Short mmCIF file of C-alpha atoms in Angstrom, two decimals:
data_model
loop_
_atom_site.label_atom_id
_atom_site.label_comp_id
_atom_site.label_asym_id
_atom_site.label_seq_id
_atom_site.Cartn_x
_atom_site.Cartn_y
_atom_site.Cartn_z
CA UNK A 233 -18.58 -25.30 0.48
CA UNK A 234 -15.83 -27.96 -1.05
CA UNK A 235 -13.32 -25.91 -2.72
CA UNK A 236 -10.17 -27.05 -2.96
CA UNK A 237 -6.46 -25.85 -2.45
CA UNK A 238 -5.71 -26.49 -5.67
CA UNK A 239 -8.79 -24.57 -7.04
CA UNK A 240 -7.50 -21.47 -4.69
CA UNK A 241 -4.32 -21.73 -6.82
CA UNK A 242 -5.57 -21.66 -10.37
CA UNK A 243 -7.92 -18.84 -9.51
CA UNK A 244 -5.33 -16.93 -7.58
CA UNK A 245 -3.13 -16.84 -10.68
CA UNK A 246 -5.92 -15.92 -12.70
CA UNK A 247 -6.21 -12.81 -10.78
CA UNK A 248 -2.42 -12.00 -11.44
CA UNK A 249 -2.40 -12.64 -14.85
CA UNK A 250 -6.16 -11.61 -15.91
CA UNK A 251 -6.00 -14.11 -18.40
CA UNK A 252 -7.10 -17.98 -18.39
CA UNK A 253 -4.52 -18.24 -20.96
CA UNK A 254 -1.57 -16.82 -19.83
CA UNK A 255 -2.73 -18.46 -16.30
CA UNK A 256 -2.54 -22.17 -18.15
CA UNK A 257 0.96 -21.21 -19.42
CA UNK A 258 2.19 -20.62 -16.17
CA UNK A 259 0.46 -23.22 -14.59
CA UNK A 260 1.61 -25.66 -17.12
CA UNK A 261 -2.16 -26.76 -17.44
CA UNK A 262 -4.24 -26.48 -20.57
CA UNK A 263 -6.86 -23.85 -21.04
CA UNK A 264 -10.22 -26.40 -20.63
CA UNK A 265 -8.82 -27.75 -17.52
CA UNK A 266 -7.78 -24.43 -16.14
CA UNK A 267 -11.55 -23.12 -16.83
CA UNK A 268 -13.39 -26.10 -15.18
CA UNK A 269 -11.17 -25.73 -11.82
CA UNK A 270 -12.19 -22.18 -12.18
CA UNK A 271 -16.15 -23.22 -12.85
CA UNK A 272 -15.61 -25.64 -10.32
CA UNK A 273 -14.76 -22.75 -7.68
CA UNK A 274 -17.11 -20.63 -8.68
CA UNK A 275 -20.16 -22.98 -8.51
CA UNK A 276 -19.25 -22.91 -4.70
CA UNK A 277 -20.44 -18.81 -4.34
CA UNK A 278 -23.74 -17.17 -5.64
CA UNK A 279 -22.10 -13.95 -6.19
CA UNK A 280 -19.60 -14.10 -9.53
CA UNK A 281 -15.85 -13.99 -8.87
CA UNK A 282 -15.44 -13.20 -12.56
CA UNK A 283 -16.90 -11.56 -15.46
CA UNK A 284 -16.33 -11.68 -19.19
CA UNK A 285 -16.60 -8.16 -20.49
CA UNK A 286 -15.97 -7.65 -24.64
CA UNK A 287 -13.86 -11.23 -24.33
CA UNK A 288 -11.61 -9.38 -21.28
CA UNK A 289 -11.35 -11.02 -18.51
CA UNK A 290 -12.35 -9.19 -15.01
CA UNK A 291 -11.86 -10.01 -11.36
CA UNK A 292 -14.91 -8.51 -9.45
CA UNK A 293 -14.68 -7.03 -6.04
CA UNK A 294 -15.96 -9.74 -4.48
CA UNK A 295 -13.41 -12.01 -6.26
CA UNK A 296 -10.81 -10.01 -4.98
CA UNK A 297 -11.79 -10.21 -2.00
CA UNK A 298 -11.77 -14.08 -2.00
CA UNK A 299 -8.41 -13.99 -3.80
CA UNK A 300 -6.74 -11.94 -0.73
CA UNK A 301 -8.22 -14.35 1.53
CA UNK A 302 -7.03 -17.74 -0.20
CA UNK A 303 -3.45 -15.60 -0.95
CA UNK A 304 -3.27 -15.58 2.84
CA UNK A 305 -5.06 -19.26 2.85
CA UNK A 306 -2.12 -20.41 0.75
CA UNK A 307 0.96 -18.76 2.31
CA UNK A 308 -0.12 -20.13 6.16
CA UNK A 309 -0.12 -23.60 4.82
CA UNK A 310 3.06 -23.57 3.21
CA UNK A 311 4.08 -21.98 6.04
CA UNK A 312 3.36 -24.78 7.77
CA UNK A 313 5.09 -26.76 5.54
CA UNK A 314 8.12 -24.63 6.14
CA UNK A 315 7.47 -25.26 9.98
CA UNK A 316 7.81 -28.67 9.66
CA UNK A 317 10.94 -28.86 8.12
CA UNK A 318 12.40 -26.04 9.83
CA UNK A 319 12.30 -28.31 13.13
CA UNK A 320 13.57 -31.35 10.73
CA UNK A 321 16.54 -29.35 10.03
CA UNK A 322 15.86 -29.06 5.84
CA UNK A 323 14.80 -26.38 4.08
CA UNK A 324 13.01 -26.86 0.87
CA UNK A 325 10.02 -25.06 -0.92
CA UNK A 326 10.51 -22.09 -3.29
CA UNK A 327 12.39 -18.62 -3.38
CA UNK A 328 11.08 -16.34 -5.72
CA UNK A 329 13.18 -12.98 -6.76
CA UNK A 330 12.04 -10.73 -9.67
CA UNK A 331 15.50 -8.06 -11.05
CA UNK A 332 15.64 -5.69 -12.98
CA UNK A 333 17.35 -6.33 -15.84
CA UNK A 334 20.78 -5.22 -14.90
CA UNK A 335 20.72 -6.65 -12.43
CA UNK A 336 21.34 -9.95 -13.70
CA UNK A 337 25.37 -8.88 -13.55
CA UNK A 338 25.12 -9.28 -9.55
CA UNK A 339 22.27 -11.50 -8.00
CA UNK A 340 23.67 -14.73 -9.59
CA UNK A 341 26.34 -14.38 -7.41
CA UNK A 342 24.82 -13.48 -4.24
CA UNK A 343 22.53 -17.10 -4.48
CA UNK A 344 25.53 -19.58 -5.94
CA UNK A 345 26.64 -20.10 -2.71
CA UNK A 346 22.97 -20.16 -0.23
CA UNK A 347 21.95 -22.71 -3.12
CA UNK A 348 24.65 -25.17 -2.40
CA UNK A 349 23.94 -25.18 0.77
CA UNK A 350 20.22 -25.35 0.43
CA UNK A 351 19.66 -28.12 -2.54
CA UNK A 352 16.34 -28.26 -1.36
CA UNK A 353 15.14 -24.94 -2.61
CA UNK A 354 13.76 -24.04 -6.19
CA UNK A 355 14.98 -20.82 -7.23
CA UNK A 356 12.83 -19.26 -9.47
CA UNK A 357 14.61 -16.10 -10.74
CA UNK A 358 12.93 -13.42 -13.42
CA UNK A 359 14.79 -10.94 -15.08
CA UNK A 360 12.44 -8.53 -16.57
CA UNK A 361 11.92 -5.01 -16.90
CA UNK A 362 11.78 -2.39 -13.85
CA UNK A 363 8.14 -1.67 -14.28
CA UNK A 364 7.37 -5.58 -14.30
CA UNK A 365 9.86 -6.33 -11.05
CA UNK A 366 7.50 -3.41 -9.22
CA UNK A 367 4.76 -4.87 -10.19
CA UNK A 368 5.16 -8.24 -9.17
CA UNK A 369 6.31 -6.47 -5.51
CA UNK A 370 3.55 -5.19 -5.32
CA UNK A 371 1.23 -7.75 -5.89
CA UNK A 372 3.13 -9.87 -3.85
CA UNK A 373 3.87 -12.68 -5.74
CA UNK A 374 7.42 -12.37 -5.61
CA UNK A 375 9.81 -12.73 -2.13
CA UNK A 376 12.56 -10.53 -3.01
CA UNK A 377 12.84 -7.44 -5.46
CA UNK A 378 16.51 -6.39 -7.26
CA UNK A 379 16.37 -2.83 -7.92
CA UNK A 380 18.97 0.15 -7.76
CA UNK A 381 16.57 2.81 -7.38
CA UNK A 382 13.36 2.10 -4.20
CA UNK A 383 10.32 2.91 -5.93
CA UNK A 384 8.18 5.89 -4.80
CA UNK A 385 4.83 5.08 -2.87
CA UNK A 386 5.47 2.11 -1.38
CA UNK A 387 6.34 0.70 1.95
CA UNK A 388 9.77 -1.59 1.50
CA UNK A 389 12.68 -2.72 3.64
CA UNK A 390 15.88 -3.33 1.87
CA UNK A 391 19.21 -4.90 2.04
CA UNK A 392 22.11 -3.18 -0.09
CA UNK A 393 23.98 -5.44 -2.23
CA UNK A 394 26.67 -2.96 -4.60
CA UNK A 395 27.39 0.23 -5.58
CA UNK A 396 25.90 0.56 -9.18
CA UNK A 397 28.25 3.23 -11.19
CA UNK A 398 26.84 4.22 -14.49
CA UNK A 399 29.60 5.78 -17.29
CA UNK A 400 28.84 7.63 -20.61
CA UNK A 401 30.65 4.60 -23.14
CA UNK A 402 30.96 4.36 -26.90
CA UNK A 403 32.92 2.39 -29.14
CA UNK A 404 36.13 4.76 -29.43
CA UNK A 405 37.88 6.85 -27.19
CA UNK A 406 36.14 9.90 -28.24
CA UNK A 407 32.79 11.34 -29.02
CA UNK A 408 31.29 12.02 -32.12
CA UNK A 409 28.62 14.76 -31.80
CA UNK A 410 27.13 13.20 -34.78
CA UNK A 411 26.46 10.03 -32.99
CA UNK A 412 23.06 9.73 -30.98
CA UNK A 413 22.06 8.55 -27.77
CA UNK A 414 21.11 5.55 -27.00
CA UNK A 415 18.79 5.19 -24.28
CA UNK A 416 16.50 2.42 -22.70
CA UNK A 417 12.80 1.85 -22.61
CA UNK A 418 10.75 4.34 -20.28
CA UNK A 419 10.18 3.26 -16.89
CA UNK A 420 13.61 2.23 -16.40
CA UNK A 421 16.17 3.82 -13.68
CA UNK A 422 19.05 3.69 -16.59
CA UNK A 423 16.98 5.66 -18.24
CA UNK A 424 15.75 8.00 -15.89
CA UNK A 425 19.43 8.98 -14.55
CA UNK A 426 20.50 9.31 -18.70
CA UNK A 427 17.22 11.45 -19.28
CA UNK A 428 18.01 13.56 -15.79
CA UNK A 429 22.06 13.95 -16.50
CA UNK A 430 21.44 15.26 -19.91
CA UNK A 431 19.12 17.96 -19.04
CA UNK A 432 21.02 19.20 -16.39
CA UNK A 433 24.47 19.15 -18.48
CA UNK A 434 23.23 19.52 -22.37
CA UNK A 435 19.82 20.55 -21.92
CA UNK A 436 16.83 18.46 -23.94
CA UNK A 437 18.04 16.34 -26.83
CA UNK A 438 16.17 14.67 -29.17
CA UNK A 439 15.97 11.02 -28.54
CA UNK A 440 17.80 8.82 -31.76
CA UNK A 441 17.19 5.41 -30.46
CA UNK A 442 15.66 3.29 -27.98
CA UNK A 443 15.87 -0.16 -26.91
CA UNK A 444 14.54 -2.13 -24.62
CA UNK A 445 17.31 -4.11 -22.26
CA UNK A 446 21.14 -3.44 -21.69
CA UNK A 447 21.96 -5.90 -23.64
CA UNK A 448 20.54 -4.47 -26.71
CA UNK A 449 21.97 -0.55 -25.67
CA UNK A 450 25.48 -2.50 -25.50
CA UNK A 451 25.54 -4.15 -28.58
CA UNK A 452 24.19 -1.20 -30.17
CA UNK A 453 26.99 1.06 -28.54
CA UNK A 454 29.61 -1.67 -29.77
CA UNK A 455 28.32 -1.38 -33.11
CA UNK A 456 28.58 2.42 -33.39
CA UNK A 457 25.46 3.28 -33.57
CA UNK A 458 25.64 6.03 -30.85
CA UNK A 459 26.40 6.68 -27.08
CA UNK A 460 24.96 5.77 -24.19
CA UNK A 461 25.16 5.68 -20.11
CA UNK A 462 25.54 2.37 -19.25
CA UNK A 463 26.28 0.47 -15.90
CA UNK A 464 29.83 -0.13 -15.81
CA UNK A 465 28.70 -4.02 -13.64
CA UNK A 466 27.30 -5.34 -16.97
CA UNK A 467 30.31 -4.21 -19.77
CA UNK A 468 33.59 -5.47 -17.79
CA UNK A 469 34.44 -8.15 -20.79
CA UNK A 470 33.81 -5.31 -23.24
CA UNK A 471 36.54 -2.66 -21.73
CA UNK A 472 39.02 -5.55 -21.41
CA UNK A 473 38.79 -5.85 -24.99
CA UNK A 474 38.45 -2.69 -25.91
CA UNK A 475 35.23 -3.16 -27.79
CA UNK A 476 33.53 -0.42 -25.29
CA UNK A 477 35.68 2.80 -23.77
CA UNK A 478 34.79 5.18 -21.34
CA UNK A 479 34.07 8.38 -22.39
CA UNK A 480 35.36 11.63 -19.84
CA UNK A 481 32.20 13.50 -18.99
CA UNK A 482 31.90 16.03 -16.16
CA UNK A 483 29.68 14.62 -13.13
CA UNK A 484 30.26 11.06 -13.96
CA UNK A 485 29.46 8.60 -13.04
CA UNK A 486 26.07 8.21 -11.66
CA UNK A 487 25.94 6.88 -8.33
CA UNK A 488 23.35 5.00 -6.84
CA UNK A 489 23.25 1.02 -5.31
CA UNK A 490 21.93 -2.30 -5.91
CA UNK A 491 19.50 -3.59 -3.55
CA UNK A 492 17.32 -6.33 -2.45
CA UNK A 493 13.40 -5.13 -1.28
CA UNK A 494 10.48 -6.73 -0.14
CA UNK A 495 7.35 -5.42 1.22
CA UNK A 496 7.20 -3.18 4.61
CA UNK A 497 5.61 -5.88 7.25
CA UNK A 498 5.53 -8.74 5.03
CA UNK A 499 6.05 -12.23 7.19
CA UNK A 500 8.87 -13.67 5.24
CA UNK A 501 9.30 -17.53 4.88
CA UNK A 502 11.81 -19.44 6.55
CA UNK A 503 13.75 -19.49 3.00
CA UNK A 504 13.42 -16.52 2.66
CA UNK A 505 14.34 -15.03 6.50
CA UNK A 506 17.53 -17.55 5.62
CA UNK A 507 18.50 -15.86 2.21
CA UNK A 508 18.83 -12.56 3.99
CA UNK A 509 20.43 -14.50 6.95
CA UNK A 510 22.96 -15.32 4.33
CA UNK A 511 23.25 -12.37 2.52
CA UNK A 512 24.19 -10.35 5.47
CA UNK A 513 26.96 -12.89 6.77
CA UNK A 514 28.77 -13.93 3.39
CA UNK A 515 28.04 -10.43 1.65
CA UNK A 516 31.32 -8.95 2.43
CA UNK A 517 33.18 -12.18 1.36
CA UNK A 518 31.08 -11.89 -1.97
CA UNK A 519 32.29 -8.86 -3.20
CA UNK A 520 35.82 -9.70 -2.15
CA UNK A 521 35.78 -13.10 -4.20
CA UNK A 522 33.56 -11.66 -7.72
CA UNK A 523 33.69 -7.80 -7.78
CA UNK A 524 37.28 -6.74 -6.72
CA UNK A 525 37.81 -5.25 -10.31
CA UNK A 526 34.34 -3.38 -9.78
CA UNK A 527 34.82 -2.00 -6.32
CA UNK A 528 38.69 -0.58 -7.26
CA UNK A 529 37.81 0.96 -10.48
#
């Protein structure tokens, strides 16, 4: 066998992405080269790792069970790395947290300050949809997960961040029965506490609109073009200046909190063991210096 680390790589993120394109994309590689490392790898086992099924991609069982081992493969020898300059007094490599989309309101401000102090460490930060920040938690290819509801069925340890208070807001300072909701995509946990309030208080209401972040739901809302509950984190500017009001409604707001997860068990990274180091010390003195307006509302 002469496989290479490198070879482990590219075929590991072919398994995440099931795609030799979107694994070049990410990999900054072109397609041909990303396909000979891959027939490279392969030309190392007798048994295929892959098969080509009506031009889909598929990862067979026995390539999955070569990816979990080089997954493993890959994280000791980073950690390793890690090691090293853990007794050199540096940390540098990679921390990797996926949010959910409204998120983005609070995590910037829980990193500003661990990456001044760490100028060493690549942040890579993705703000996608709930369903994709799950998904990449549980594949683990991510370090950290930003969520404000834990996900059913699986194992996670967390570390609250913020209370997340969600409002009923529209345009004016009173409702217009006319008006529809406005409510996000399915899967996420804005949605899910709109869909579950409105039941209980109204009953089943046909659904007007949908869109697919909070950004869209709040320029939407600003625009008149219905109602919606909305995290009161991400529309602070829009209150201010009147361009959003909250709306009286019995039972609100929503309550639940933002949170960072990771897998049950997982061996976290020095960068990552000193991220939630962090977090727990300066958290307090966060919230004091960004979200006084937040916490006294």
């Amino acid at each position: 066998m002469n496989y290479t680390i490198h070879q482990l790589q590219i075929f590991l993120k072919v398994v995440q992405t099931k795609s030799i394109t979107k694994a070049s994309e990410e990999l900054f590689m072109t397609q041909p080269a990303v396909s000979i490392q891959l027939k490279n790898l392969q030309d190392q086992f007798e048994i295929p790792l892959t098969e080509v099924i009506s031009r889909q991609l598929y990862i067979t069982d026995f390539g999955m069970e070569i990816a979990q081992i080089a997954e493993r493969v890959i994280q000791e020898l980073d950690n390793i790395t890690y090691k090293t300059q853990a007794y050199q007094g540096i940390l540098t490599g990679r921390l990797s947290i996926s949010s959910a989309s409204t998120g983005k309101y609070v995590i910037p401000y829980f990193l500003s300050g661990f990456m001044e102090m760490h100028t060493g460490i690549d942040l890579v930060l993705d703000v996608t949809n709930k369903t994709r920040v799950i998904e990449s938690l549980k594949n683990n290819e991510i370090d950290f997960a930003m969520v404000s509801v834990v996900p059913d069925k699986l194992a996670v340890e967390e570390e609250v961040l913020i209370e997340n208070k969600l409002y009923l807001v529209g345009n004016q300072d009173f409702r217009d029965e006319k008006k529809p909701l406005i409510y996000r995509e399915e899967g996420s946990a804005t949605r899910m506490a709109m869909e579950k309030y409105f039941e209980e208080h109204q009953g089943k209401r046909r659904k007007r609109m949908e869109l697919t972040s909070n950004e869209a739901v709040k320029q939407a809302v600003i625009a008149g073009l219905g109602y919606s509950i909305m995290p009161m984190i991400g529309i602070h500017n829009e209150l201010v200046s009147n361009q959003l009001y909250v709306l009286d409604s019995p039972d609100l707001p929503i309550k639940t909190e933002w949170r960072l997860i990771w897998l049950k068990g997982k061996k976290l990274s020095p960068i990552s063991q000193a991220y939630l180091e962090f977090i727990r010390s300066e958290k307090q003195h966060i919230l004091e210096n960004n979200f006084n307006w937040y916490l006294n509302h």
